[in-house]
Coordinates of C-alpha atoms in Angstrom, one line a residue:
Chain G
M1 CA 16.3 31.5 14.8
P2 CA 14.2 28.7 16.2
L3 CA 14.4 25.3 14.4
L4 CA 10.7 25.2 14.0
E5 CA 8.4 28.2 13.9
V6 CA 4.6 28.0 13.7
R7 CA 3.1 31.4 12.9
E8 CA -0.6 32.1 13.4
V9 CA -1.7 28.8 11.9
S10 CA -5.3 27.9 11.3
T11 CA -6.3 24.5 10.2
F12 CA -9.8 23.2 9.2
Y13 CA -11.4 19.9 8.8
G14 CA -14.1 20.8 6.3
R15 CA -15.8 23.7 8.0
I16 CA -14.7 22.8 11.4
C17 CA -11.8 24.9 12.7
A18 CA -9.4 22.6 14.5
L19 CA -6.6 25.2 15.0
D20 CA -7.2 28.9 15.5
H21 CA -4.2 31.2 15.0
V22 CA -1.8 29.0 16.8
S23 CA 1.8 30.1 17.2
L24 CA 4.7 28.2 18.7
D25 CA 8.4 27.7 18.3
V26 CA 10.9 25.0 19.1
N27 CA 14.6 25.7 19.5
E28 CA 17.3 23.3 18.5
G29 CA 18.0 20.7 21.3
E30 CA 14.8 21.4 23.2
I31 CA 12.0 19.1 24.2
V32 CA 8.8 21.0 24.0
C33 CA 5.5 19.5 25.0
L34 CA 1.9 20.2 24.0
I35 CA -0.7 19.6 26.6
G36 CA -4.4 19.6 26.3
A37 CA -7.6 17.7 26.6
N38 CA -8.9 15.4 23.9
G39 CA -9.9 17.4 20.8
A40 CA -7.9 20.4 21.9
G41 CA -6.0 20.3 18.6
K42 CA -2.7 18.7 19.6
T43 CA -2.7 16.0 17.0
T44 CA -3.9 18.4 14.4
L45 CA -1.0 20.7 15.2
L46 CA 1.4 17.9 14.6
N47 CA -0.4 16.9 11.4
T48 CA -0.2 20.5 10.2
I49 CA 3.5 20.6 10.8
S50 CA 4.1 17.3 9.0
G51 CA 1.9 18.2 6.1
V52 CA -0.8 15.6 6.7
A53 CA -3.4 18.3 7.4
P54 CA -2.0 21.5 5.8
A55 CA -2.8 24.9 7.3
R56 CA -5.4 27.1 5.6
H57 CA -3.8 30.3 7.0
G58 CA -0.5 31.0 8.6
E59 CA 3.0 29.6 8.1
V60 CA 5.1 26.8 9.2
L61 CA 8.9 27.5 9.0
L62 CA 11.7 25.0 9.4
N63 CA 15.1 26.7 9.8
G64 CA 13.4 29.8 8.4
A65 CA 12.1 28.2 5.2
A66 CA 8.4 27.8 4.7
I67 CA 7.1 24.2 4.6
T68 CA 3.4 25.2 4.9
R69 CA 2.4 23.7 1.6
T70 CA 5.0 21.0 1.3
P71 CA 3.2 17.6 1.0
A72 CA 3.7 15.1 3.8
E73 CA 5.9 12.7 1.9
K74 CA 8.4 15.5 1.2
I75 CA 8.6 16.9 4.7
V76 CA 10.3 13.9 6.2
G77 CA 13.2 14.5 3.7
Q78 CA 13.5 18.0 5.0
G79 CA 14.2 16.8 8.5
I80 CA 10.9 16.4 10.4
S81 CA 10.0 12.9 11.5
H82 CA 6.4 12.4 12.6
V83 CA 5.7 9.4 14.9
P84 CA 2.0 9.3 14.7
E85 CA -0.7 8.6 17.3
R86 CA -1.4 4.9 18.0
R87 CA 2.1 4.0 16.6
Q88 CA 0.9 3.1 13.1
V89 CA 3.6 0.6 12.5
F90 CA 3.3 -1.5 9.3
G91 CA 1.8 -4.6 10.9
S92 CA 2.3 -7.0 8.0
L93 CA 5.9 -6.1 7.6
T94 CA 8.8 -7.3 9.8
V95 CA 10.5 -5.1 12.5
M96 CA 13.6 -4.8 10.2
E97 CA 11.4 -3.8 7.2
N98 CA 9.7 -1.2 9.3
L99 CA 13.0 0.3 10.3
T100 CA 14.3 0.2 6.7
L101 CA 11.3 2.0 5.4
G102 CA 11.8 4.6 8.1
A103 CA 14.9 5.6 6.1
Y104 CA 13.0 5.6 2.8
S105 CA 13.4 9.3 2.4
R106 CA 17.2 9.1 2.4
F107 CA 17.8 5.7 0.9
R108 CA 19.0 7.0 -2.5
R109 CA 21.2 9.6 -0.9
D110 CA 22.9 7.6 1.9
G111 CA 22.8 4.0 0.6
R112 CA 22.3 0.6 2.2
A113 CA 25.4 0.5 4.4
S114 CA 24.6 3.7 6.3
I115 CA 21.0 2.5 6.8
N116 CA 22.1 -0.8 8.2
N117 CA 24.4 1.0 10.5
D118 CA 21.5 3.2 11.8
I119 CA 19.4 0.1 12.2
E120 CA 22.1 -1.3 14.6
N121 CA 22.0 2.0 16.5
V122 CA 18.2 1.7 16.9
Y123 CA 18.8 -1.8 18.2
L124 CA 21.3 -0.4 20.8
L125 CA 18.6 2.0 21.9
F126 CA 15.8 -0.7 21.9
P127 CA 17.5 -4.1 22.4
V128 CA 14.1 -5.8 22.5
L129 CA 13.7 -4.9 18.8
K130 CA 16.8 -6.7 17.9
T131 CA 15.6 -10.0 19.4
R132 CA 12.4 -9.6 17.3
H133 CA 13.9 -8.2 14.1
K134 CA 12.3 -10.9 11.9
Q135 CA 8.9 -10.8 13.6
L136 CA 5.9 -9.1 12.0
A137 CA 5.4 -5.7 13.6
G138 CA 1.7 -6.5 14.2
T139 CA 2.6 -9.3 16.6
L140 CA 4.6 -7.0 18.9
S141 CA 3.2 -5.8 22.3
G142 CA 2.0 -2.2 22.5
G143 CA 5.2 -1.1 24.2
E144 CA 7.4 -2.8 21.6
Q145 CA 5.3 -1.3 18.8
Q146 CA 5.9 2.1 20.4
M147 CA 9.6 1.6 20.5
L148 CA 9.5 0.4 16.9
A149 CA 7.5 3.5 15.9
V150 CA 10.1 5.8 17.6
G151 CA 13.0 3.8 16.1
R152 CA 11.4 4.0 12.7
G153 CA 11.1 7.7 13.1
L154 CA 14.7 8.0 14.1
M155 CA 15.8 6.2 10.9
A156 CA 15.1 9.3 8.9
R157 CA 17.8 11.1 11.0
P158 CA 15.4 13.9 11.8
K159 CA 16.4 17.4 13.0
L160 CA 13.0 17.5 14.7
M161 CA 10.9 14.6 15.9
L162 CA 7.1 15.0 16.4
L163 CA 5.9 12.4 18.9
D164 CA 2.2 11.9 19.3
E165 CA 1.1 10.3 22.6
P166 CA 4.0 7.9 23.0
S167 CA 2.6 6.7 26.4
L168 CA -0.9 6.0 25.1
G169 CA -2.2 2.6 26.4
L170 CA 1.1 1.5 27.8
A171 CA 1.9 0.1 31.3
P172 CA 3.4 2.6 33.7
L173 CA 6.8 0.9 33.6
I174 CA 7.0 1.0 29.9
V175 CA 5.9 4.7 30.0
Q176 CA 8.9 5.4 32.3
E177 CA 11.1 3.6 29.8
I178 CA 9.8 5.6 26.9
F179 CA 10.4 8.9 28.7
R180 CA 13.9 7.8 29.7
I181 CA 14.6 7.2 26.0
L182 CA 13.3 10.6 25.0
A183 CA 15.7 12.2 27.5
D184 CA 18.5 10.0 25.9
L185 CA 17.5 11.2 22.5
R186 CA 17.7 14.8 23.5
R187 CA 21.1 14.3 24.9
Q188 CA 22.2 12.9 21.6
G189 CA 21.0 16.1 19.9
T190 CA 17.5 15.3 18.7
T191 CA 14.9 18.1 19.1
I192 CA 11.5 16.8 20.1
L193 CA 8.0 18.2 20.0
L194 CA 5.9 16.0 22.2
V195 CA 2.1 15.6 22.5
E196 CA 1.0 14.0 25.8
Q197 CA -2.1 13.3 27.8
N198 CA 0.2 12.4 30.6
A199 CA 0.9 16.0 31.5
R200 CA 2.9 15.3 34.6
A201 CA 5.4 13.0 32.9
A202 CA 5.6 15.2 29.9
L203 CA 6.4 18.3 31.9
R204 CA 9.0 16.4 33.9
C205 CA 11.1 15.7 30.8
A206 CA 10.3 18.8 28.7
D207 CA 12.0 22.2 28.7
R208 CA 9.0 24.2 27.7
G209 CA 5.3 23.6 27.2
Y210 CA 2.2 24.9 25.5
V211 CA -1.3 24.3 26.6
L212 CA -4.0 24.0 23.9
E213 CA -7.7 24.4 24.5
N214 CA -10.3 24.4 21.7
G215 CA -7.6 24.9 19.0
R216 CA -6.0 27.9 20.8
V217 CA -2.8 28.3 22.8
V218 CA -4.0 29.4 26.2
L219 CA -0.8 29.1 28.2
S220 CA 2.9 28.6 27.5
G221 CA 6.1 28.8 29.4
A222 CA 9.0 26.8 30.9
A223 CA 8.0 23.4 32.0
A224 CA 8.7 24.0 35.7
E225 CA 6.5 27.1 35.7
L226 CA 3.7 25.3 33.9
S227 CA 3.7 22.5 36.5
E228 CA 3.2 25.2 39.1
S229 CA 0.5 27.1 37.3
E230 CA -2.9 26.9 38.9
L231 CA -4.9 26.4 35.6
L232 CA -2.8 23.4 34.7
Q233 CA -2.8 21.9 38.2
R234 CA -6.6 22.0 38.2
A235 CA -7.2 20.9 34.7
Y236 CA -4.5 18.4 33.8
L237 CA -2.4 17.4 36.8
G238 CA -5.3 16.1 38.8
K239 CA -4.8 18.1 41.9
R240 CA -8.3 18.9 43.2
N241 CA -8.5 22.3 44.7
H242 CA -11.6 21.6 46.8
R243 CA -9.8 18.8 48.6
N244 CA -6.8 21.0 49.3
R245 CA -9.0 23.6 50.8
S246 CA -11.0 21.3 53.0
G247 CA -8.2 19.0 54.0
Chain S
M1 CA -8.3 -43.2 -23.5
T2 CA -8.9 -44.4 -19.9
F3 CA -10.7 -42.4 -17.4
T4 CA -7.5 -41.6 -15.4
E5 CA -5.9 -40.4 -18.6
Q6 CA -8.9 -38.2 -19.3
L7 CA -8.8 -36.9 -15.8
A8 CA -5.1 -36.1 -16.1
Q9 CA -5.9 -34.3 -19.4
F10 CA -8.6 -32.2 -17.8
I11 CA -6.3 -31.2 -14.9
V12 CA -3.5 -30.2 -17.3
S13 CA -5.9 -28.0 -19.3
G14 CA -7.3 -26.7 -16.1
I15 CA -3.9 -25.7 -14.8
T16 CA -3.1 -24.0 -18.1
Q17 CA -6.3 -22.0 -18.1
G18 CA -6.0 -21.4 -14.3
S19 CA -2.5 -19.9 -14.7
I20 CA -4.1 -17.1 -16.7
Y21 CA -6.7 -16.6 -14.0
A22 CA -3.9 -16.6 -11.5
L23 CA -2.0 -13.8 -13.3
I24 CA -5.1 -11.7 -13.6
A25 CA -6.0 -12.3 -10.0
L26 CA -2.5 -11.3 -9.0
G27 CA -3.1 -8.0 -10.8
F28 CA -6.4 -7.5 -9.0
V29 CA -4.7 -8.2 -5.6
T30 CA -1.8 -5.9 -6.3
I31 CA -4.0 -2.9 -7.2
Y32 CA -6.5 -3.7 -4.4
N33 CA -3.8 -3.9 -1.7
V34 CA -2.1 -0.7 -2.7
T35 CA -5.0 1.5 -3.6
G36 CA -8.2 -0.2 -2.2
I37 CA -9.6 -0.2 -5.8
I38 CA -11.0 -3.3 -7.5
N39 CA -9.9 -2.7 -11.0
F40 CA -12.5 -4.1 -13.3
S41 CA -10.5 -3.2 -16.4
Q42 CA -8.0 -5.9 -15.4
G43 CA -9.4 -8.2 -18.2
E44 CA -8.9 -5.4 -20.8
F45 CA -5.2 -5.3 -20.0
A46 CA -5.1 -9.0 -21.1
V47 CA -7.0 -8.3 -24.3
I48 CA -5.0 -5.2 -25.2
G49 CA -1.7 -6.8 -24.5
A50 CA -2.7 -9.7 -26.6
F51 CA -3.9 -7.6 -29.5
I52 CA -0.8 -5.5 -29.5
A53 CA 1.3 -8.7 -29.6
I54 CA -0.8 -10.1 -32.4
T55 CA -0.4 -6.9 -34.4
V56 CA 3.4 -7.0 -34.1
A57 CA 3.7 -10.7 -34.7
Q58 CA 1.7 -11.0 -37.9
K59 CA -0.1 -9.2 -40.8
V60 CA -3.2 -7.4 -39.5
N61 CA -5.7 -5.0 -40.9
L62 CA -6.6 -2.3 -38.5
F63 CA -9.8 -0.1 -38.5
R64 CA -11.6 -2.2 -41.2
G65 CA -8.6 -2.2 -43.5
Q66 CA -7.7 1.4 -43.1
F67 CA -4.2 0.4 -42.0
D68 CA -2.2 -2.7 -42.9
V69 CA 0.4 -3.6 -40.4
E70 CA 3.0 -6.0 -41.7
L71 CA 5.7 -6.2 -39.0
E72 CA 5.8 -10.0 -38.5
W73 CA 8.4 -9.7 -35.8
P74 CA 9.3 -12.8 -33.8
V75 CA 6.7 -13.8 -31.2
P76 CA 8.8 -13.3 -28.0
V77 CA 9.6 -9.7 -29.2
A78 CA 5.9 -9.2 -29.9
A79 CA 5.0 -10.5 -26.5
L80 CA 7.3 -8.0 -24.8
I81 CA 5.9 -5.2 -26.8
G82 CA 2.4 -6.3 -25.9
V83 CA 3.2 -6.3 -22.3
G84 CA 4.9 -2.9 -22.6
G85 CA 1.8 -1.5 -24.5
A86 CA -0.5 -2.7 -21.8
V87 CA 1.7 -1.2 -19.1
L88 CA 1.4 2.1 -20.9
V89 CA -2.4 1.7 -20.9
G90 CA -2.4 0.9 -17.2
V91 CA -0.3 4.1 -16.5
L92 CA -2.7 6.2 -18.6
L93 CA -5.7 4.7 -16.9
Y94 CA -4.3 5.6 -13.5
R95 CA -3.2 9.1 -14.5
L96 CA -6.4 10.0 -16.5
G97 CA -9.0 8.0 -14.7
I98 CA -8.1 7.4 -11.1
Q99 CA -5.7 10.1 -10.0
P100 CA -8.1 13.0 -11.0
A101 CA -10.7 11.2 -8.9
R102 CA -8.5 10.7 -5.9
H103 CA -10.8 12.7 -3.6
A104 CA -13.8 10.7 -4.6
S105 CA -14.9 7.5 -2.7
T106 CA -13.3 4.2 -3.5
L107 CA -16.6 3.0 -4.9
S108 CA -16.6 5.9 -7.5
Q109 CA -13.1 4.9 -8.5
I110 CA -14.2 1.3 -8.9
V111 CA -17.0 2.5 -11.1
A112 CA -14.4 4.5 -13.1
T113 CA -12.5 1.3 -13.8
I114 CA -15.8 -0.3 -15.1
G115 CA -16.2 2.7 -17.4
A116 CA -12.6 2.4 -18.6
S117 CA -13.1 -1.3 -19.3
I118 CA -16.1 -0.5 -21.6
A119 CA -14.2 2.2 -23.3
L120 CA -11.2 0.1 -23.9
R121 CA -13.3 -2.8 -25.2
G122 CA -14.9 -0.4 -27.7
L123 CA -11.5 0.8 -28.7
V124 CA -10.3 -2.7 -29.4
L125 CA -13.5 -3.5 -31.3
L126 CA -12.9 -0.4 -33.5
A127 CA -9.3 -1.2 -34.2
W128 CA -9.4 -5.0 -34.6
G129 CA -13.0 -5.9 -35.2
T130 CA -14.9 -8.9 -34.1
D131 CA -12.7 -11.6 -35.6
P132 CA -10.8 -14.1 -33.4
Y133 CA -7.1 -13.8 -33.7
R134 CA -4.2 -16.1 -33.0
I135 CA -0.5 -16.0 -32.8
P136 CA 1.8 -19.0 -33.4
P137 CA 3.0 -20.9 -30.3
F138 CA 6.2 -19.5 -28.7
T139 CA 8.0 -22.6 -29.8
Q140 CA 7.1 -25.2 -32.4
G141 CA 7.3 -28.9 -31.8
K142 CA 5.5 -32.0 -30.7
P143 CA 3.5 -32.0 -27.5
F144 CA 4.7 -33.9 -24.4
K145 CA 2.9 -36.8 -22.8
I146 CA 2.7 -37.3 -19.1
L147 CA 0.5 -39.9 -17.5
G148 CA -1.4 -40.2 -20.7
A149 CA -2.2 -36.5 -20.8
V150 CA -1.1 -34.4 -23.8
I151 CA 0.7 -31.2 -22.8
T152 CA 1.3 -28.8 -25.7
R153 CA 4.5 -26.8 -25.7
Q154 CA 2.5 -23.6 -25.3
S155 CA 0.9 -25.1 -22.1
V156 CA 4.4 -25.6 -20.8
W157 CA 5.2 -21.9 -21.6
V158 CA 2.0 -20.8 -19.8
M159 CA 2.8 -22.7 -16.7
G160 CA 6.5 -22.0 -16.7
L161 CA 6.0 -18.2 -17.2
T162 CA 3.4 -18.2 -14.5
V163 CA 5.8 -19.8 -12.1
V164 CA 8.6 -17.4 -13.1
V165 CA 6.3 -14.4 -12.7
V166 CA 5.0 -15.5 -9.3
V167 CA 8.5 -16.1 -8.0
A168 CA 9.8 -12.8 -9.5
L169 CA 6.9 -10.9 -7.9
F170 CA 7.5 -12.5 -4.6
L171 CA 11.2 -11.5 -4.7
F172 CA 10.2 -8.0 -5.8
F173 CA 7.8 -7.5 -3.0
Q174 CA 10.0 -9.1 -0.4
Y175 CA 13.5 -7.8 -1.1
T176 CA 13.4 -4.5 -3.0
L177 CA 12.8 -1.1 -1.5
I178 CA 10.0 -0.3 -3.9
G179 CA 8.4 -3.7 -3.1
K180 CA 8.6 -2.9 0.6
A181 CA 7.2 0.6 0.0
L182 CA 4.3 -0.9 -1.9
R183 CA 3.5 -3.3 1.0
A184 CA 3.8 -0.4 3.5
S185 CA 1.4 1.7 1.4
A186 CA -1.0 -1.3 1.4
A187 CA -0.6 -1.8 5.2
N188 CA -1.0 1.8 6.2
P189 CA -1.0 4.5 3.6
G190 CA -1.0 7.3 6.1
A191 CA 2.1 6.1 7.9
A192 CA 3.7 5.4 4.5
R193 CA 3.4 9.0 3.6
L194 CA 5.1 10.0 6.9
M195 CA 8.1 7.8 5.8
G196 CA 8.3 9.8 2.6
I197 CA 6.6 7.3 0.4
N198 CA 4.6 8.9 -2.4
T199 CA 1.5 6.8 -2.2
R200 CA 0.2 8.2 -5.5
R201 CA 3.3 7.0 -7.2
M202 CA 2.8 3.6 -5.5
G203 CA -0.7 3.5 -7.0
L204 CA 0.8 4.2 -10.4
I205 CA 3.3 1.4 -10.0
A206 CA 0.6 -1.0 -8.9
F207 CA -1.5 -0.2 -12.0
A208 CA 1.5 -0.6 -14.3
L209 CA 2.5 -3.9 -12.7
S210 CA -1.0 -5.2 -12.8
A211 CA -1.4 -4.2 -16.5
G212 CA 1.8 -6.1 -17.3
L213 CA 0.6 -9.2 -15.4
G214 CA -2.8 -9.2 -17.2
A215 CA -1.2 -8.6 -20.6
L216 CA 1.2 -11.5 -20.0
G217 CA -1.7 -13.7 -19.2
G218 CA -3.6 -12.6 -22.4
I219 CA -0.6 -13.1 -24.6
V220 CA 0.5 -16.5 -23.5
I221 CA -3.0 -17.9 -23.8
T222 CA -3.7 -16.5 -27.3
P223 CA -1.9 -19.4 -29.1
V224 CA -4.1 -21.8 -27.2
T225 CA -7.5 -20.3 -27.2
F226 CA -7.6 -17.4 -29.7
M227 CA -8.3 -13.9 -28.7
T228 CA -11.4 -11.8 -29.4
Y229 CA -12.2 -8.2 -28.4
D230 CA -14.8 -9.2 -25.8
R231 CA -12.9 -11.7 -23.8
G232 CA -11.8 -9.2 -21.2
L233 CA -15.0 -9.1 -19.3
M234 CA -15.0 -12.9 -18.7
L235 CA -11.3 -13.0 -17.9
A236 CA -11.7 -10.1 -15.4
L237 CA -14.7 -11.9 -13.7
K238 CA -12.7 -15.2 -13.5
G239 CA -9.7 -13.3 -12.1
F240 CA -12.0 -11.6 -9.6
V241 CA -13.5 -15.0 -8.5
A242 CA -9.9 -16.3 -8.1
M243 CA -9.0 -13.3 -6.0
I244 CA -12.0 -13.8 -3.7
M245 CA -11.3 -17.5 -3.4
G246 CA -7.8 -16.5 -2.3
G247 CA -9.0 -14.1 0.4
L248 CA -8.9 -10.8 -1.5
T249 CA -5.5 -9.6 -0.2
S250 CA -3.2 -12.5 -0.5
P251 CA -1.1 -12.9 -3.6
F252 CA -0.4 -16.5 -2.8
G253 CA -4.1 -17.1 -2.3
A254 CA -4.8 -15.5 -5.7
V255 CA -2.5 -17.9 -7.4
V256 CA -4.0 -20.9 -5.7
G257 CA -7.5 -19.6 -6.3
G258 CA -6.8 -19.1 -10.0
L259 CA -5.4 -22.6 -10.4
A260 CA -8.2 -24.2 -8.5
L261 CA -10.8 -22.3 -10.5
G262 CA -9.2 -23.4 -13.8
I263 CA -9.2 -27.0 -12.7
V264 CA -12.9 -26.9 -11.5
E265 CA -13.9 -25.4 -14.8
S266 CA -12.1 -27.9 -16.8
L267 CA -13.4 -30.8 -14.8
A268 CA -16.9 -29.5 -15.1
A269 CA -16.6 -28.9 -18.8
G270 CA -15.1 -32.4 -19.4
L271 CA -17.2 -34.5 -17.0
I272 CA -20.5 -32.7 -17.2
S273 CA -20.9 -30.4 -20.1
S274 CA -18.8 -27.6 -21.6
G275 CA -21.9 -25.4 -21.5
Y276 CA -21.7 -25.3 -17.7
K277 CA -18.1 -24.2 -17.6
D278 CA -18.8 -20.6 -16.6
A279 CA -21.8 -21.5 -14.5
F280 CA -19.4 -23.6 -12.4
A281 CA -17.0 -20.8 -12.0
F282 CA -19.7 -18.6 -10.5
A283 CA -21.1 -21.4 -8.5
V284 CA -17.7 -21.7 -6.9
L285 CA -17.8 -18.0 -6.1
F286 CA -21.2 -18.3 -4.7
V287 CA -20.2 -21.1 -2.4
V288 CA -17.0 -19.4 -1.3
L289 CA -18.9 -16.2 -0.4
L290 CA -21.6 -18.2 1.3
V291 CA -19.4 -20.5 3.3
R292 CA -16.6 -18.2 4.2
L293 CA -16.9 -14.6 3.4
G294 CA -13.3 -13.6 2.9
G295 CA -12.1 -16.6 1.1
V296 CA -9.9 -19.5 2.0
F297 CA -6.7 -17.6 2.6
K298 CA -8.1 -14.8 4.6
R299 CA -6.2 -13.3 7.4
G300 CA -7.2 -10.6 9.8
S301 CA -10.4 -8.8 10.1
G302 CA -13.3 -8.1 7.8
E303 CA -11.9 -4.6 7.2
A304 CA -10.6 -5.4 3.8
L305 CA -14.0 -6.7 2.8
E306 CA -15.7 -3.6 4.1
R307 CA -13.3 -1.5 2.2
A308 CA -14.3 -3.3 -0.9
G309 CA -18.0 -2.8 -0.1
L310 CA -18.6 -6.5 0.1

């Protein structure tokens, strides 16, 4: 049984159909990436899974149990951590407070000591956060904010992490660093569903991928196969066919 | 009485009155930060809290003599019950007035709080009538004298309690998980939900907290200035002015704004004419808005102001 199963999901914003019968699954331990142009529905799909934009039709199953109508604030407690687009750290709170709140959903269950322990683990993963732990999150650089957003997501000890455009607006070196960390996280047993504009980098670290267009899945398969597929090469990997032919 | 003594006296009364504005402004800021709503029934919390305390502390006829209440409990107990009663009103207001309208625009929700304030004022009028009420000071005894200014014991209570509340509130927001969750909901409600924070419950807590703050202000001032059913509107407006002076979102700014407003009013009343007291308060608002839209303690962008429709 897959860890996450999305079955024939349709999501609307008012009368606009953002997702049209989308199905997808994510197995435990995998990195799966969603590729597509702006407005293809990638972010909406993550929002539908995490309960921010609930589906009108279809079902979302986590470990076989339906979470389609579960409100966003309860879903994180069930093991899905959503690291939203543009990081969305709490700018007026310190780095440490951001991380603490990442564990909000399990605070009562696990207690202070376990949470402090996890904060130390996040600092091991992102040493720069430790040096800035008393700083307001809003004063961090873009790359640091992204690390904080991922670290905050990890604090919930998720079974599945939804990552929305972690490379957005970051310098190439930082992007490499972020992808290296994703690979580390997978090695430690976190399952990841990744949305990326940067299709090449995403496919390099992912096991499988889905391509969305206008709210529909148009292509899916193993990452290696997808990188070879003609459609993808033309549309998202920036290889221009006409130049290949003429040159 | 020399001029400096007079001045000292005006400042002391200004700080006393300003403390009340500060408490009400803190309530405004708390609700605004967490929910984006400017709660115009903030003054009614002060009035209702005070009237509940009055009813518990002394003999009162309710509903034109329909009910006689003769509890005559000690004033501190009455004050606590008053605060508790107002908190309950705050919770009911959120549950019955704001939460059902959660899909409506913020402006509609603000209008709902204006409606609630009118309804609550009417309720207080029905129950307690138009008479001014008083409760005895929290402690009896001679007033203190500092620099020639007379400070009544109740003034000391007012200032002391304000300090205690402000410090307690700071510790609550800074060091408790709920306090941090409230700040997170204020900073980014969407992300707060993703952390598992129930933002609706945070709104409820903000209303409860603000009602308690307002009630405390209303109760401690009652021994000094009496309480009538219609004082809520003016208290809310003054608290709102203090909030704007403090930059709309800053709790610290709200306290400074409240104290400054109290002192300005008191000086204007003492040195010019007591008839101009309120006029000066609103002149201050006008100047602050004109000179520096966003107040003196404003940080960040004009986003907060836009959210408030200012």
